[in-house]
Amino acid sequence: GAGVSQTPSNKVTEKGKYVELRCDPISGHTALYWYRQSLGQGPEFLIYFQGTGAADDSGLPNDRFFAVRPEGSVSTLKIQRTERGDSAVYLCASSSGQGRNEQFFGPGTRLTVL
Amino acid sequence: GDSVTQMEGPVTLSEEAFLTINCTYTATGYPSLFWYVQYPGEGLQLLLKATKADDKGSNKGFEATYRKETTSFHLEKGSVQVSDSAVYFCALGNDYKLSFGAGTTVTVRA
């Protein structure tokens, strides 16, 4: 079956612009996660959705970052007024149920802010 | 807070050599421990996991044992292949949140 998909695979933008990154989780997975992976580092947790609601957004670095999941499936990570330090690979993962179930990762979106 | 420290790379080995990647953690509660692998050009994949102390996770010839007394989860493989060349991440899971180490790049030469 289809895995987690993310679009676009690459995004180049200019400092100050707004970007949206999309994640399509595995069908039926109620939990969805966003992580950010900077060069040479492991992924860092950003936000966790259970259904439509953000159960934990403690990893979002500041109020320029926002994520939604209006129908409990597809999620969009939105970044306003992008900065060069936002350049990273943004990973999405999904899992069935909640808690300790295995997270399945998408291929990521590489964001470059010039 | 929760954190993971893993052996820095890069690591370069010959085929059939023994591989060890050290991983230690700091956590509250009773976390699960994972090793994820990222092959060139691919996404993160779960390699193995252990959910409680003394559990051993194993997959594709890789093994790791959850050692609570030493807060460690070292990854081992007795005989590596060229196809094992990848970046390996140790991770800790407390409820839904994963905390990752920085990753270790492993290159296996024929």
Short mmCIF file of C-alpha atoms in Angstrom, two decimals:
data_model
loop_
_atom_site.label_atom_id
_atom_site.label_comp_id
_atom_site.label_asym_id
_atom_site.label_seq_id
_atom_site.Cartn_x
_atom_site.Cartn_y
_atom_site.Cartn_z
CA GLY A 1 0.00 0.00 0.00
CA ALA A 2 0.93 3.66 -0.26
CA GLY A 3 3.20 5.10 2.35
CA VAL A 4 3.41 8.62 3.69
CA SER A 5 3.82 11.14 0.90
CA GLN A 6 5.04 14.71 1.08
CA THR A 7 4.92 17.51 -1.43
CA PRO A 8 6.85 19.25 -2.74
CA SER A 9 10.02 17.21 -2.46
CA ASN A 10 12.07 20.38 -2.78
CA LYS A 11 11.14 23.99 -2.15
CA VAL A 12 13.37 26.99 -2.71
CA THR A 13 12.09 30.32 -1.50
CA GLU A 14 13.35 33.76 -0.63
CA LYS A 15 13.73 35.17 2.84
CA GLY A 16 10.48 36.69 4.03
CA LYS A 17 8.19 34.57 1.85
CA TYR A 18 5.40 32.25 2.99
CA VAL A 19 5.54 28.49 2.31
CA GLU A 20 3.23 25.54 2.75
CA LEU A 21 4.40 21.95 3.02
CA ARG A 22 1.92 19.11 2.58
CA CYS A 23 1.76 15.65 4.11
CA ASP A 24 -0.50 12.77 3.10
CA PRO A 25 -0.41 10.11 5.83
CA ILE A 26 -1.05 6.42 5.44
CA SER A 27 -4.77 5.88 5.01
CA GLY A 28 -6.48 5.23 8.32
CA HIS A 29 -3.65 6.52 10.49
CA THR A 30 -5.09 8.83 13.11
CA ALA A 31 -1.79 10.16 14.44
CA LEU A 32 0.40 12.52 12.41
CA TYR A 33 3.72 14.09 13.32
CA TRP A 34 5.99 16.76 11.89
CA TYR A 35 9.74 16.77 12.48
CA ARG A 36 12.53 19.04 11.25
CA GLN A 37 15.97 17.70 10.33
CA SER A 38 18.79 20.18 10.00
CA LEU A 39 21.97 19.24 8.18
CA GLY A 40 24.02 16.72 10.13
CA GLN A 41 21.41 16.36 12.85
CA GLY A 42 18.67 13.94 13.75
CA PRO A 43 15.02 14.85 13.30
CA GLU A 44 13.52 17.16 15.93
CA PHE A 45 9.88 16.96 16.95
CA LEU A 46 7.66 19.85 15.94
CA ILE A 47 4.00 18.90 16.39
CA TYR A 48 1.70 15.92 16.92
CA PHE A 49 -1.88 15.58 15.73
CA GLN A 50 -4.39 13.06 16.97
CA GLY A 51 -7.27 13.31 14.54
CA THR A 52 -7.92 16.93 13.66
CA GLY A 53 -6.48 18.50 16.77
CA ALA A 54 -2.90 19.37 17.63
CA ALA A 55 -2.30 17.35 20.79
CA ASP A 56 1.21 18.74 21.27
CA ASP A 57 2.74 21.68 19.41
CA SER A 58 5.54 22.27 21.89
CA GLY A 59 8.24 21.71 19.27
CA LEU A 60 7.20 24.54 16.97
CA PRO A 61 10.10 27.00 17.22
CA ASN A 62 8.06 30.22 17.16
CA ASP A 63 4.77 31.72 16.03
CA ARG A 64 5.88 31.86 12.38
CA PHE A 65 5.22 28.12 12.26
CA PHE A 66 1.70 26.72 12.17
CA ALA A 67 0.20 23.38 11.13
CA VAL A 68 -3.32 22.23 10.39
CA ARG A 69 -5.11 18.96 9.76
CA PRO A 70 -8.70 20.04 9.14
CA GLU A 71 -10.22 16.69 8.18
CA GLY A 72 -7.99 14.40 10.19
CA SER A 73 -6.02 13.18 7.19
CA VAL A 74 -3.84 15.54 5.11
CA SER A 75 -1.77 18.04 7.06
CA THR A 76 -0.15 21.29 6.00
CA LEU A 77 2.81 22.89 7.74
CA LYS A 78 2.83 26.64 7.17
CA ILE A 79 5.83 28.90 7.66
CA GLN A 80 5.42 32.67 7.52
CA ARG A 81 8.17 35.21 6.89
CA THR A 82 10.74 32.51 6.23
CA GLU A 83 14.29 32.98 7.48
CA ARG A 84 17.51 31.38 6.29
CA GLY A 85 17.64 29.38 9.52
CA ASP A 86 14.42 27.63 8.52
CA SER A 87 16.33 25.74 5.81
CA ALA A 88 16.07 22.04 6.65
CA VAL A 89 14.33 18.83 5.65
CA TYR A 90 10.80 18.71 7.04
CA LEU A 91 9.64 15.18 7.76
CA CYS A 92 6.13 13.94 8.27
CA ALA A 93 5.23 10.65 9.95
CA SER A 94 2.00 8.86 10.74
CA SER A 95 0.96 6.01 12.97
CA SER A 96 -2.14 4.06 13.82
CA GLY A 97 -3.78 4.55 17.19
CA GLN A 98 -1.80 6.60 19.62
CA GLY A 99 1.14 6.41 21.91
CA ARG A 100 3.90 3.96 21.20
CA ASN A 101 2.85 2.62 17.80
CA GLU A 102 5.47 2.63 15.05
CA GLN A 103 5.79 5.90 13.16
CA PHE A 104 6.12 5.62 9.39
CA PHE A 105 8.06 8.47 7.82
CA GLY A 106 7.63 10.20 4.50
CA PRO A 107 10.55 11.13 2.23
CA GLY A 108 10.60 14.72 3.47
CA THR A 109 10.49 18.18 1.91
CA ARG A 110 13.84 19.92 1.56
CA LEU A 111 13.26 23.63 2.20
CA THR A 112 15.93 26.11 1.18
CA VAL A 113 15.52 29.74 2.12
CA LEU A 114 17.81 32.04 0.13
CA GLY B 1 14.30 16.44 29.06
CA ASP B 2 14.77 13.35 26.96
CA SER B 3 17.95 13.10 24.92
CA VAL B 4 19.96 10.61 22.91
CA THR B 5 23.71 10.57 22.34
CA GLN B 6 25.15 8.32 19.69
CA MET B 7 28.60 7.60 18.39
CA GLU B 8 29.84 10.16 15.93
CA GLY B 9 30.80 9.06 12.47
CA PRO B 10 31.55 8.61 9.82
CA VAL B 11 32.36 4.93 10.16
CA THR B 12 34.02 3.10 7.28
CA LEU B 13 34.25 -0.69 7.30
CA SER B 14 35.16 -3.52 5.00
CA GLU B 15 32.55 -6.07 4.00
CA GLU B 16 32.08 -8.83 6.61
CA ALA B 17 33.47 -6.65 9.41
CA PHE B 18 31.75 -6.29 12.78
CA LEU B 19 29.78 -3.11 13.32
CA THR B 20 28.96 -1.43 16.63
CA ILE B 21 27.30 1.96 17.00
CA ASN B 22 27.04 3.18 20.56
CA CYS B 23 23.90 4.88 21.83
CA THR B 24 23.10 6.18 25.31
CA TYR B 25 20.03 8.02 26.49
CA THR B 26 18.59 10.21 29.21
CA ALA B 27 14.88 9.95 29.83
CA THR B 28 12.09 10.16 32.35
CA GLY B 29 9.72 7.27 32.77
CA TYR B 30 9.94 4.09 30.74
CA PRO B 31 10.73 4.93 27.13
CA SER B 32 10.85 2.67 24.13
CA LEU B 33 14.10 2.62 22.17
CA PHE B 34 14.54 2.46 18.42
CA TRP B 35 17.09 2.31 15.67
CA TYR B 36 16.06 3.95 12.41
CA VAL B 37 18.01 3.71 9.16
CA GLN B 38 18.14 6.06 6.19
CA TYR B 39 19.50 4.50 3.01
CA PRO B 40 20.83 6.86 0.31
CA GLY B 41 17.96 8.66 -1.39
CA GLU B 42 15.31 7.08 0.82
CA GLY B 43 13.26 8.06 3.87
CA LEU B 44 13.70 7.00 7.47
CA GLN B 45 12.80 3.38 8.14
CA LEU B 46 12.43 1.60 11.43
CA LEU B 47 15.20 -0.99 11.76
CA LEU B 48 14.42 -2.44 15.18
CA LYS B 49 12.94 -1.55 18.53
CA ALA B 50 12.75 -2.57 22.19
CA THR B 51 9.99 -1.52 24.50
CA LYS B 52 11.31 -2.44 27.94
CA ALA B 53 14.49 -3.17 29.83
CA ASP B 54 16.42 -6.28 28.75
CA ASP B 55 14.41 -6.60 25.53
CA LYS B 56 16.46 -7.33 22.44
CA GLY B 57 15.37 -5.93 19.12
CA SER B 58 16.62 -7.61 15.96
CA ASN B 59 16.17 -7.28 12.21
CA LYS B 60 18.25 -7.92 9.07
CA GLY B 61 21.13 -9.29 11.17
CA PHE B 62 21.21 -6.19 13.40
CA GLU B 63 20.65 -6.44 17.15
CA ALA B 64 20.35 -4.04 20.07
CA THR B 65 19.58 -4.72 23.73
CA TYR B 66 17.77 -2.24 25.99
CA ARG B 67 20.11 -1.83 28.99
CA LYS B 68 18.47 0.21 31.71
CA GLU B 69 21.41 -0.05 34.11
CA THR B 70 23.77 1.59 31.61
CA THR B 71 21.04 3.59 29.78
CA SER B 72 22.29 2.20 26.50
CA PHE B 73 20.98 0.67 23.29
CA HIS B 74 24.04 -0.14 21.21
CA LEU B 75 23.52 -1.41 17.66
CA GLU B 76 25.56 -4.40 16.45
CA LYS B 77 25.89 -6.50 13.34
CA GLY B 78 28.31 -9.35 13.05
CA SER B 79 29.06 -9.19 9.32
CA VAL B 80 28.16 -6.09 7.35
CA GLN B 81 27.44 -5.90 3.63
CA VAL B 82 27.87 -3.08 1.15
CA SER B 83 24.08 -2.72 1.19
CA ASP B 84 24.25 -1.74 4.89
CA SER B 85 25.79 1.60 3.93
CA ALA B 86 23.40 4.18 5.36
CA VAL B 87 22.85 6.70 8.14
CA TYR B 88 21.73 5.11 11.41
CA PHE B 89 19.72 7.00 14.03
CA CYS B 90 19.14 5.95 17.61
CA ALA B 91 15.85 7.24 18.98
CA LEU B 92 13.90 7.28 22.21
CA GLY B 93 10.12 7.24 22.33
CA ASN B 94 8.27 8.59 25.34
CA ASP B 95 4.61 8.11 24.57
CA TYR B 96 4.16 9.64 21.10
CA LYS B 97 7.27 11.82 20.86
CA LEU B 98 10.51 10.54 19.33
CA SER B 99 13.85 12.07 20.29
CA PHE B 100 16.68 11.25 17.90
CA GLY B 101 20.44 11.16 18.08
CA ALA B 102 22.48 13.03 15.50
CA GLY B 103 22.97 9.98 13.28
CA THR B 104 26.00 7.90 12.34
CA THR B 105 27.01 7.53 8.71
CA VAL B 106 28.25 4.03 7.91
CA THR B 107 30.05 3.17 4.68
CA VAL B 108 30.85 -0.44 3.89
CA ARG B 109 33.48 -1.07 1.22
CA ALA B 110 33.66 -4.23 -0.86
#
